[in-house]
Short mmCIF file of C-alpha atoms and ligand atoms in Angstrom, two decimals:
data_model
loop_
_atom_site.label_atom_id
_atom_site.label_comp_id
_atom_site.label_asym_id
_atom_site.label_seq_id
_atom_site.Cartn_x
_atom_site.Cartn_y
_atom_site.Cartn_z
CA MET L 28 -182.60 64.64 -104.13
CA GLU L 29 -179.28 65.97 -102.94
CA ASP L 30 -177.45 64.29 -100.15
CA VAL L 31 -177.42 66.29 -96.96
CA ASP L 32 -173.76 65.85 -96.18
CA ASP L 33 -171.30 64.94 -98.86
CA LYS L 34 -168.35 64.27 -96.64
CA PHE L 35 -168.70 60.59 -97.25
CA LEU L 36 -166.67 59.36 -100.20
CA LYS L 37 -166.93 55.83 -101.38
CA LYS L 38 -163.80 53.82 -101.83
CA ASN L 39 -162.93 52.57 -105.26
CA LYS L 40 -160.85 49.54 -104.55
CA GLU L 41 -160.44 46.82 -107.12
CA VAL L 42 -161.63 43.37 -106.22
CA PRO L 43 -159.03 40.79 -107.21
CA LEU L 44 -160.11 37.98 -109.48
CA ARG L 45 -160.88 34.78 -107.62
CA GLU L 46 -158.04 32.30 -107.43
CA GLU L 47 -159.70 29.60 -109.52
CA LEU L 48 -160.52 32.03 -112.35
CA ARG L 49 -157.02 33.35 -112.92
CA PRO L 50 -155.03 32.23 -115.96
CA ARG L 51 -152.42 29.77 -114.84
CA LYS L 52 -150.42 26.64 -115.66
CA VAL L 53 -151.73 23.29 -114.50
CA THR L 54 -150.52 19.75 -114.81
CA THR L 55 -152.96 17.33 -116.36
CA PRO L 56 -153.43 13.83 -114.89
CA ASP L 57 -151.16 12.40 -117.59
CA GLY L 58 -148.31 14.74 -116.74
CA GLN L 59 -148.68 17.41 -119.42
CA GLU L 60 -148.23 21.04 -118.52
CA ILE L 61 -150.93 23.21 -120.05
CA GLU L 62 -151.97 26.81 -119.72
CA ILE L 63 -155.55 27.48 -118.87
CA GLU L 64 -157.61 30.63 -118.71
CA PRO L 65 -160.94 29.68 -117.20
CA LEU L 66 -162.80 32.81 -118.29
CA ARG L 67 -161.91 32.28 -121.94
CA ASP L 68 -161.51 28.59 -122.48
CA TYR L 69 -165.11 27.56 -122.16
CA PHE L 70 -166.89 30.53 -123.64
CA CYS L 71 -167.50 31.95 -127.04
CA GLU L 72 -165.82 35.32 -127.44
CA ALA L 73 -168.05 36.64 -130.19
CA GLN L 74 -169.85 39.84 -129.31
CA PRO L 75 -173.58 40.18 -129.79
CA LYS L 76 -174.56 41.18 -133.31
CA VAL L 77 -177.28 43.42 -134.60
CA HIS L 78 -180.08 41.34 -135.94
CA PRO L 79 -180.59 42.51 -139.54
CA LYS L 80 -184.04 43.38 -140.77
CA ALA L 81 -185.70 41.24 -143.43
CA TYR L 82 -185.19 42.26 -147.08
CA SER L 83 -188.61 43.82 -147.47
CA LYS L 84 -190.98 45.63 -145.19
CA ILE L 85 -193.85 43.25 -145.66
CA VAL L 86 -191.73 40.27 -144.67
CA GLU L 87 -190.36 42.09 -141.65
CA ASP L 88 -193.90 43.01 -140.64
CA PHE L 89 -194.89 39.39 -140.93
CA TYR L 90 -191.95 38.38 -138.75
CA ASN L 91 -192.88 40.98 -136.19
CA TRP L 92 -196.45 39.79 -136.11
CA ALA L 93 -195.20 36.27 -135.51
CA ARG L 94 -192.78 37.42 -132.83
CA SER L 95 -195.44 39.37 -131.03
CA ASN L 96 -197.52 36.23 -130.79
CA SER L 97 -194.89 34.09 -129.20
CA LEU L 98 -193.77 35.67 -126.00
CA TRP L 99 -191.97 33.27 -123.75
CA ILE L 100 -191.13 34.67 -120.38
CA LEU L 101 -188.14 33.59 -118.39
CA GLY L 102 -189.41 32.55 -114.99
CA PHE L 103 -186.88 34.61 -113.08
CA GLY L 104 -188.36 36.69 -110.31
CA THR L 105 -186.50 39.52 -108.66
CA GLY L 106 -187.93 41.73 -105.98
CA CYS L 107 -191.53 41.83 -104.89
CA GLY L 108 -193.04 41.45 -108.37
CA ALA L 109 -192.24 37.77 -108.62
CA ILE L 110 -195.34 37.29 -106.51
CA GLU L 111 -197.54 39.06 -109.05
CA MET L 112 -196.56 36.58 -111.72
CA ARG L 113 -198.01 33.60 -109.86
CA PRO L 114 -201.66 34.67 -110.25
CA LEU L 115 -200.84 35.49 -113.87
CA MET L 116 -199.74 31.95 -114.61
CA THR L 117 -202.70 30.41 -112.86
CA PRO L 118 -206.44 30.41 -113.65
CA ARG L 119 -207.16 33.66 -111.83
CA PHE L 120 -205.64 35.86 -114.54
CA ASP L 121 -204.50 33.20 -116.98
CA ALA L 122 -201.95 34.91 -119.18
CA TYR L 123 -201.69 31.77 -121.29
CA ARG L 124 -204.86 32.68 -123.13
CA TYR L 125 -202.87 35.52 -124.73
CA GLY L 126 -200.16 33.16 -125.86
CA ILE L 127 -197.78 34.16 -123.11
CA GLN L 128 -196.02 31.43 -121.26
CA TRP L 129 -193.20 30.92 -118.81
CA ARG L 130 -190.09 28.87 -119.34
CA PRO L 131 -187.57 27.69 -116.79
CA THR L 132 -184.41 28.42 -118.77
CA PRO L 133 -183.12 31.48 -120.65
CA ARG L 134 -182.38 29.38 -123.72
CA GLN L 135 -186.10 28.82 -124.22
CA ALA L 136 -187.32 32.32 -123.44
CA ASN L 137 -187.37 35.65 -125.25
CA LEU L 138 -188.87 38.00 -122.70
CA LEU L 139 -187.08 38.88 -119.50
CA VAL L 140 -189.35 40.44 -116.93
CA ILE L 141 -187.36 42.22 -114.26
CA SER L 142 -189.97 42.16 -111.59
CA GLY L 143 -188.77 44.71 -109.10
CA TYR L 144 -185.63 45.91 -107.40
CA LEU L 145 -182.35 44.39 -108.45
CA SER L 146 -179.54 44.09 -105.99
CA VAL L 147 -176.09 44.19 -107.47
CA LYS L 148 -175.77 40.50 -106.80
CA THR L 149 -178.97 39.69 -108.68
CA LEU L 150 -178.06 42.09 -111.46
CA LYS L 151 -175.11 39.89 -112.25
CA ARG L 152 -177.41 36.87 -112.66
CA ALA L 153 -179.95 38.89 -114.63
CA ILE L 154 -177.30 40.03 -117.10
CA ARG L 155 -176.15 36.48 -117.48
CA ALA L 156 -179.66 35.26 -118.07
CA TYR L 157 -180.37 38.05 -120.55
CA GLU L 158 -177.28 37.37 -122.58
CA GLN L 159 -178.06 33.69 -122.80
CA MET L 160 -181.48 34.29 -124.31
CA PRO L 161 -181.68 33.85 -128.08
CA GLN L 162 -182.50 36.83 -130.28
CA PRO L 163 -184.94 38.50 -130.79
CA LYS L 164 -185.44 39.21 -127.10
CA TYR L 165 -187.20 41.80 -125.01
CA VAL L 166 -186.91 43.22 -121.51
CA MET L 167 -189.72 44.55 -119.40
CA GLY L 168 -189.18 46.45 -116.15
CA LEU L 169 -191.86 46.29 -113.50
CA GLY L 170 -192.43 48.74 -110.75
CA SER L 171 -190.88 51.99 -109.70
CA CYS L 172 -187.79 50.20 -108.45
CA THR L 173 -186.64 49.45 -111.97
CA ILE L 174 -187.58 52.93 -113.17
CA ASN L 175 -185.92 55.20 -110.65
CA GLY L 176 -185.05 53.16 -107.62
CA GLY L 177 -188.48 53.32 -106.02
CA MET L 178 -188.37 53.05 -102.29
CA TYR L 179 -184.82 51.73 -102.52
CA TRP L 180 -183.61 55.04 -103.88
CA ASP L 181 -181.02 55.40 -101.12
CA SER L 182 -179.98 51.79 -100.82
CA TYR L 183 -176.33 50.95 -101.04
CA ASN L 184 -176.95 47.70 -102.84
CA THR L 185 -179.77 48.08 -105.34
CA ILE L 186 -179.49 49.74 -108.72
CA LYS L 187 -181.71 52.67 -109.55
CA ARG L 188 -182.12 52.68 -113.31
CA LEU L 189 -182.47 49.39 -115.05
CA ASP L 190 -181.86 50.87 -118.49
CA ASP L 191 -178.29 51.69 -117.55
CA TYR L 192 -177.55 48.00 -117.50
CA LEU L 193 -180.03 46.26 -119.77
CA PRO L 194 -181.98 47.60 -122.75
CA VAL L 195 -185.56 47.97 -121.55
CA ASP L 196 -188.37 47.88 -124.09
CA LEU L 197 -191.21 48.67 -121.76
CA TYR L 198 -191.72 49.84 -118.21
CA ILE L 199 -194.82 49.22 -116.17
CA ALA L 200 -195.26 51.72 -113.37
CA GLY L 201 -196.62 50.86 -109.97
CA CYS L 202 -195.45 49.52 -106.68
CA MET L 203 -196.31 46.75 -107.36
CA PRO L 204 -198.24 46.84 -110.70
CA ARG L 205 -201.25 44.58 -110.39
CA PRO L 206 -201.56 41.53 -112.65
CA GLU L 207 -204.07 43.47 -114.77
CA ALA L 208 -201.43 46.13 -115.36
CA LEU L 209 -199.02 43.42 -116.39
CA LEU L 210 -201.51 41.98 -118.84
CA HIS L 211 -201.97 45.44 -120.25
CA GLY L 212 -198.21 45.76 -120.46
CA PHE L 213 -197.97 42.53 -122.42
CA MET L 214 -200.55 43.80 -124.90
CA GLU L 215 -198.61 47.04 -125.20
CA LEU L 216 -195.41 45.13 -125.78
CA LYS L 217 -197.09 43.15 -128.53
CA GLN L 218 -198.03 46.36 -130.26
CA ILE L 219 -194.53 47.74 -129.91
CA ILE L 220 -193.13 44.56 -131.42
CA ARG L 221 -195.63 44.67 -134.27
CA LYS L 222 -194.62 48.22 -135.04
CA GLY L 223 -191.04 47.01 -135.19
CA GLU L 224 -189.94 49.28 -132.35
CA ALA L 225 -188.85 46.67 -129.83
CA GLU L 226 -185.22 47.02 -130.77
CA GLY L 227 -183.74 46.53 -127.30
CA ALA L 228 -181.51 43.62 -128.24
CA ASN L 229 -180.09 45.54 -131.20
CA LYS L 230 -179.50 48.55 -129.01
CA TYR L 231 -177.63 46.32 -126.64
CA ALA L 232 -175.44 45.02 -129.47
CA GLU L 233 -174.76 48.51 -130.80
CA ASN L 234 -173.90 50.06 -127.44
CA PHE L 235 -172.31 46.95 -126.06
CA ALA L 236 -169.20 48.72 -124.74
CA GLN L 237 -171.28 51.33 -122.94
CA TYR L 238 -173.53 48.74 -121.30
CA LYS L 239 -170.55 46.67 -120.22
CA ALA L 240 -168.86 49.72 -118.73
CA ASN L 241 -171.99 50.55 -116.73
CA GLN L 242 -172.36 46.98 -115.58
CA LYS L 243 -168.75 46.66 -114.52
CA ALA L 244 -168.90 49.95 -112.65
CA VAL L 245 -171.31 48.44 -110.12
CA ILE L 246 -170.47 44.73 -110.27
CA LYS L 247 -167.03 44.87 -108.79
CA ASP L 248 -166.22 41.18 -108.68
CA TRP L 249 -166.82 40.53 -112.34
CA ASP L 250 -166.21 36.80 -112.51
CA MET L 251 -167.71 35.88 -115.85
CA PRO L 252 -166.75 36.37 -119.48
CA ASP L 253 -167.79 39.65 -121.08
CA TYR L 254 -170.46 38.08 -123.17
CA ASN L 255 -172.08 34.91 -121.96
CA TRP L 256 -173.60 33.84 -125.19
CA MET R 22 -187.43 35.84 -64.52
CA ARG R 23 -186.78 38.32 -61.72
CA GLU R 24 -186.07 35.49 -59.39
CA LEU R 25 -183.69 33.94 -61.90
CA LEU R 26 -181.72 37.18 -62.16
CA TYR R 27 -181.81 37.44 -58.40
CA ARG R 28 -180.26 34.03 -58.11
CA LEU R 29 -177.48 34.81 -60.56
CA LYS R 30 -176.67 38.30 -59.43
CA ASP R 31 -174.35 37.27 -56.65
CA ARG R 32 -172.00 35.48 -58.96
CA TYR R 33 -172.06 37.76 -62.01
CA HIS R 34 -172.06 41.47 -62.65
CA PHE R 35 -175.36 42.52 -64.15
CA GLY R 36 -176.42 45.98 -65.20
CA THR R 37 -179.91 47.21 -64.41
CA PRO R 38 -182.35 44.86 -66.10
CA THR R 39 -184.97 46.34 -68.42
CA PHE R 40 -188.23 44.42 -68.41
CA GLN R 41 -190.14 44.95 -71.63
CA ARG R 42 -192.65 42.32 -70.58
CA ASP R 43 -192.75 39.94 -67.68
CA ASP R 44 -191.15 37.31 -69.86
CA LEU R 45 -188.77 39.51 -71.85
CA CYS R 46 -185.83 41.13 -70.20
CA PHE R 47 -182.68 42.93 -71.36
CA VAL R 48 -179.63 43.06 -69.19
CA THR R 49 -176.06 44.20 -69.73
CA VAL R 50 -173.29 41.83 -68.73
CA LYS R 51 -169.53 41.92 -68.68
CA ARG R 52 -167.76 40.60 -71.71
CA SER R 53 -165.46 38.38 -69.63
CA GLU R 54 -168.46 36.73 -67.95
CA LEU R 55 -170.63 36.32 -71.02
CA ARG R 56 -169.51 32.83 -71.81
CA ALA R 57 -169.96 31.56 -68.29
CA ILE R 58 -173.43 33.09 -68.06
CA LEU R 59 -174.54 31.71 -71.40
CA THR R 60 -173.27 28.25 -70.54
CA GLU R 61 -174.97 28.26 -67.19
CA LEU R 62 -178.23 29.54 -68.62
CA ARG R 63 -178.17 26.94 -71.33
CA ASP R 64 -177.19 23.93 -69.26
CA VAL R 65 -178.74 24.67 -65.89
CA GLU R 66 -181.57 27.12 -66.44
CA GLY R 67 -183.04 25.64 -69.59
CA PHE R 68 -182.37 28.49 -72.02
CA THR R 69 -181.73 26.12 -74.86
CA HIS R 70 -182.50 28.29 -77.87
CA LEU R 71 -180.45 31.13 -79.28
CA THR R 72 -183.11 33.38 -80.80
CA LEU R 73 -180.82 35.95 -82.27
CA LEU R 74 -177.48 37.59 -82.08
CA THR R 75 -177.32 41.12 -83.37
CA ALA R 76 -175.40 44.33 -82.96
CA VAL R 77 -176.03 48.02 -82.43
CA ASP R 78 -173.56 50.68 -83.42
CA TRP R 79 -173.23 53.29 -80.64
CA ILE R 80 -170.95 55.53 -82.62
CA GLU R 81 -171.15 58.44 -80.17
CA GLU R 82 -169.86 56.23 -77.37
CA GLN R 83 -167.38 54.49 -79.70
CA GLN R 84 -168.89 51.14 -78.82
CA PHE R 85 -170.66 48.23 -80.40
CA GLN R 86 -173.38 46.48 -78.48
CA LEU R 87 -173.93 42.80 -79.09
CA THR R 88 -177.29 41.41 -78.08
CA TYR R 89 -177.56 37.70 -77.38
CA MET R 90 -181.19 36.79 -77.11
CA ILE R 91 -181.86 33.37 -75.63
CA ASN R 92 -185.09 31.63 -74.96
CA ASN R 93 -186.38 29.09 -72.52
CA ARG R 94 -189.12 27.23 -74.32
CA GLU R 95 -190.50 25.40 -71.34
CA ALA R 96 -190.91 28.41 -69.09
CA ASN R 97 -191.57 30.75 -72.03
CA LEU R 98 -188.90 33.23 -70.99
CA THR R 99 -186.70 35.34 -73.21
CA LEU R 100 -183.58 36.92 -71.90
CA ALA R 101 -181.33 39.24 -73.89
CA LEU R 102 -177.78 39.75 -72.78
CA ARG R 103 -176.02 42.87 -73.95
CA VAL R 104 -172.28 43.08 -74.22
CA MET R 105 -170.43 46.26 -75.06
CA LEU R 106 -167.37 46.07 -77.30
CA ASP R 107 -164.77 48.61 -78.18
CA ARG R 108 -165.63 50.03 -81.60
CA GLU R 109 -162.03 50.51 -82.71
CA ASP R 110 -161.02 46.95 -82.03
CA ALA R 111 -164.42 45.39 -82.92
CA THR R 112 -163.66 41.85 -81.89
CA GLY R 113 -166.13 39.61 -80.14
CA ASP R 114 -165.86 36.14 -78.65
CA THR R 115 -167.28 33.36 -80.72
CA ILE R 116 -169.95 31.16 -79.16
CA HIS R 117 -170.37 28.79 -82.06
CA ASP R 118 -169.46 25.88 -79.80
CA LEU R 119 -172.42 26.67 -77.52
CA TRP R 120 -174.91 27.16 -80.37
CA PRO R 121 -173.72 26.16 -83.86
CA THR R 122 -176.22 28.62 -85.37
CA ALA R 123 -174.22 31.46 -83.87
CA ALA R 124 -171.62 30.94 -86.59
CA THR R 125 -174.03 32.25 -89.20
CA TYR R 126 -174.92 35.31 -87.13
CA GLN R 127 -171.26 35.97 -86.56
CA ARG R 128 -170.52 35.76 -90.26
CA GLU R 129 -173.24 38.28 -90.90
CA LEU R 130 -171.98 40.62 -88.19
CA ARG R 131 -168.51 40.35 -89.62
CA GLU R 132 -169.75 41.44 -93.01
CA MET R 133 -172.33 44.04 -92.07
CA PHE R 134 -170.69 45.59 -88.99
CA GLY R 135 -167.09 44.51 -89.39
CA ILE R 136 -167.07 42.82 -85.98
CA ASN R 137 -164.65 39.97 -86.07
CA PHE R 138 -165.14 36.69 -84.24
CA PRO R 139 -161.82 34.85 -84.41
CA GLY R 140 -162.23 31.09 -84.55
CA SER R 141 -165.79 31.07 -85.80
CA PRO R 142 -166.21 28.77 -88.80
CA ARG R 143 -166.07 30.45 -92.24
CA VAL R 144 -166.27 33.88 -90.64
CA ASP R 145 -163.99 35.41 -93.27
CA GLU R 146 -166.10 34.31 -96.22
CA GLU R 147 -168.57 36.58 -97.94
CA PHE R 148 -172.05 36.24 -96.51
CA ILE R 149 -174.51 38.08 -98.73
CA LEU R 150 -172.54 40.88 -100.31
CA GLU R 151 -170.35 40.13 -103.28
CA GLY R 152 -167.12 41.99 -103.85
CA TRP R 153 -167.79 44.58 -101.18
CA THR R 154 -164.80 46.86 -100.64
CA ASP R 155 -166.27 49.77 -98.73
CA LEU R 156 -167.01 50.22 -95.04
CA PRO R 157 -169.30 47.54 -93.62
CA PRO R 158 -172.70 48.90 -94.62
CA TYR R 159 -174.48 48.72 -91.27
CA ARG R 160 -171.91 50.88 -89.54
CA ARG R 161 -173.33 54.27 -88.86
CA ASP R 162 -170.42 56.12 -90.39
CA PHE R 163 -171.29 54.47 -93.71
CA ASP R 164 -173.55 56.94 -95.48
CA THR R 165 -175.82 54.83 -97.63
CA LEU R 166 -177.46 57.78 -99.40
CA ALA R 167 -174.12 59.27 -100.39
CA TYR R 168 -172.86 55.87 -101.45
CA SER R 169 -175.86 55.20 -103.63
CA GLN R 170 -175.63 58.63 -105.23
CA GLN R 171 -171.99 58.09 -106.02
CA THR R 172 -172.59 54.62 -107.41
CA TYR R 173 -175.94 54.49 -109.19
CA HIS R 174 -177.33 57.03 -111.60
CA ASP R 175 -180.48 58.95 -110.77
CA ARG R 176 -183.24 59.29 -113.27
CA PRO R 177 -183.92 63.00 -113.63
CA GLY R 178 -187.40 64.14 -112.75
CA ARG R 179 -187.89 62.13 -109.62
CA GLU R 180 -189.74 64.13 -107.03
CA THR R 181 -190.22 63.43 -103.38
CA HIS R 182 -193.28 64.70 -101.54
CA ASP R 183 -193.85 64.79 -97.86
CA PRO R 184 -196.99 62.62 -97.71
CA LYS R 185 -198.76 64.81 -95.18
CA THR R 186 -198.41 68.16 -96.91
CA HIS R 187 -198.84 66.62 -100.34
CA MET R 188 -202.12 64.90 -99.52
CA GLN R 189 -203.33 67.98 -97.71
CA LYS R 190 -202.72 70.00 -100.84
CA VAL R 191 -204.42 67.45 -103.07
CA LEU R 192 -207.45 66.77 -100.91
CA TYR R 193 -208.03 70.01 -99.03
CA ALA R 194 -206.58 72.68 -101.25
CA ASP R 195 -208.18 75.56 -99.37
CA TYR R 196 -207.42 74.45 -95.86
CA PRO R 197 -206.78 76.41 -93.69
CA LYS R 198 -209.28 78.87 -95.03
CA GLY R 199 -207.98 81.26 -97.61
CA ALA R 200 -204.72 79.37 -98.16
CA LYS R 201 -205.32 78.99 -101.86
S1 SF4 F 5 -191.55 48.77 -107.05
FE1 SF4 F 5 -192.42 48.38 -105.03
S2 SF4 F 5 -193.32 46.31 -105.19
FE2 SF4 F 5 -191.86 46.59 -106.88
S3 SF4 F 5 -189.92 45.77 -106.18
FE3 SF4 F 5 -189.92 47.95 -105.75
S4 SF4 F 5 -190.68 48.12 -103.67
FE4 SF4 F 5 -191.23 46.09 -104.38
#
């Protein structure tokens, strides 16, 4: 939909890096002068790599079958859909019977479910969480908010297309999709993985520069290293 | 409530009170008297609770309206005091020493409306937005649709239907008669 009046132009001011993150010289307790650069010193600089396929198709298929049967979801709820995941984890819908479980930290998970609208502030955390997950990893977008902005299509602070910023393997439509739809989505994702088509993480590694450019265009106070691995 | 306003009206300048219910009243006061009124209401009249502090942008009149809503629990009365501020200058008087919670409201107003409250604790810090450089987003001259279109990409193919005409078409295709 076109805007009715396009007199309004957004400002494109840079946000300065926070004081404590700037490279600078400090004096250590024992009197040495050292240079520090907080955004580089503590983080690995390596970029994400494409995960190579196994040497033969049958082995790769076996891997994919195994991967599809161990989906570990990061318990990170954004937007309204976080509520739909509670009945899924509990006896009412019991997703555990399909071998799907939730973990509290990105290091132990391989499926990131973006469960609704993402404000720019949450997007920053979601990117961080995604990048910290070990490969192979998958992203699922729930609800119309992640697809095209949903009812937040004219909001100044929520993104409209999730796949601009993270590689999405599967969308589930609805506002909000019911837990049954989510279960169906998980089954679908399993099939996609088994077919070897859930290549989101590799896409992310291949188009890393493009994704980063998109992310930095909306997250103005970028205060983390480029890759948080 | 009426009798309370009646009692106070000799000493302060009140606008015409608007009674939404018997126990809920809005009244405009002078900015210079706001503090005195709030203090008196809190300490003498038992309005001990600050329910909310919010703002309205009257862009046509070039004014901001601050609404201080206070509540008397015992008598179950809610009184909202309105104060008009100049929109250009956009500076209010902090009341964080009367109600410490006001500091949080004032921080929010500073971020969302750009109304400054000098002296309020941490009022210059970011409240919920991160790295916001544009106009304060609740101001009415900030066009949120234009901003979102210039910032986030649309997915092509999105359609918007007017619910009424759309459902009419889906459910009653030949209404009124012969429309099809
Ligand atoms: S799609 Fe609907 S339910 Fe989901 S986050 Fe958006 S508004 Fe909420």
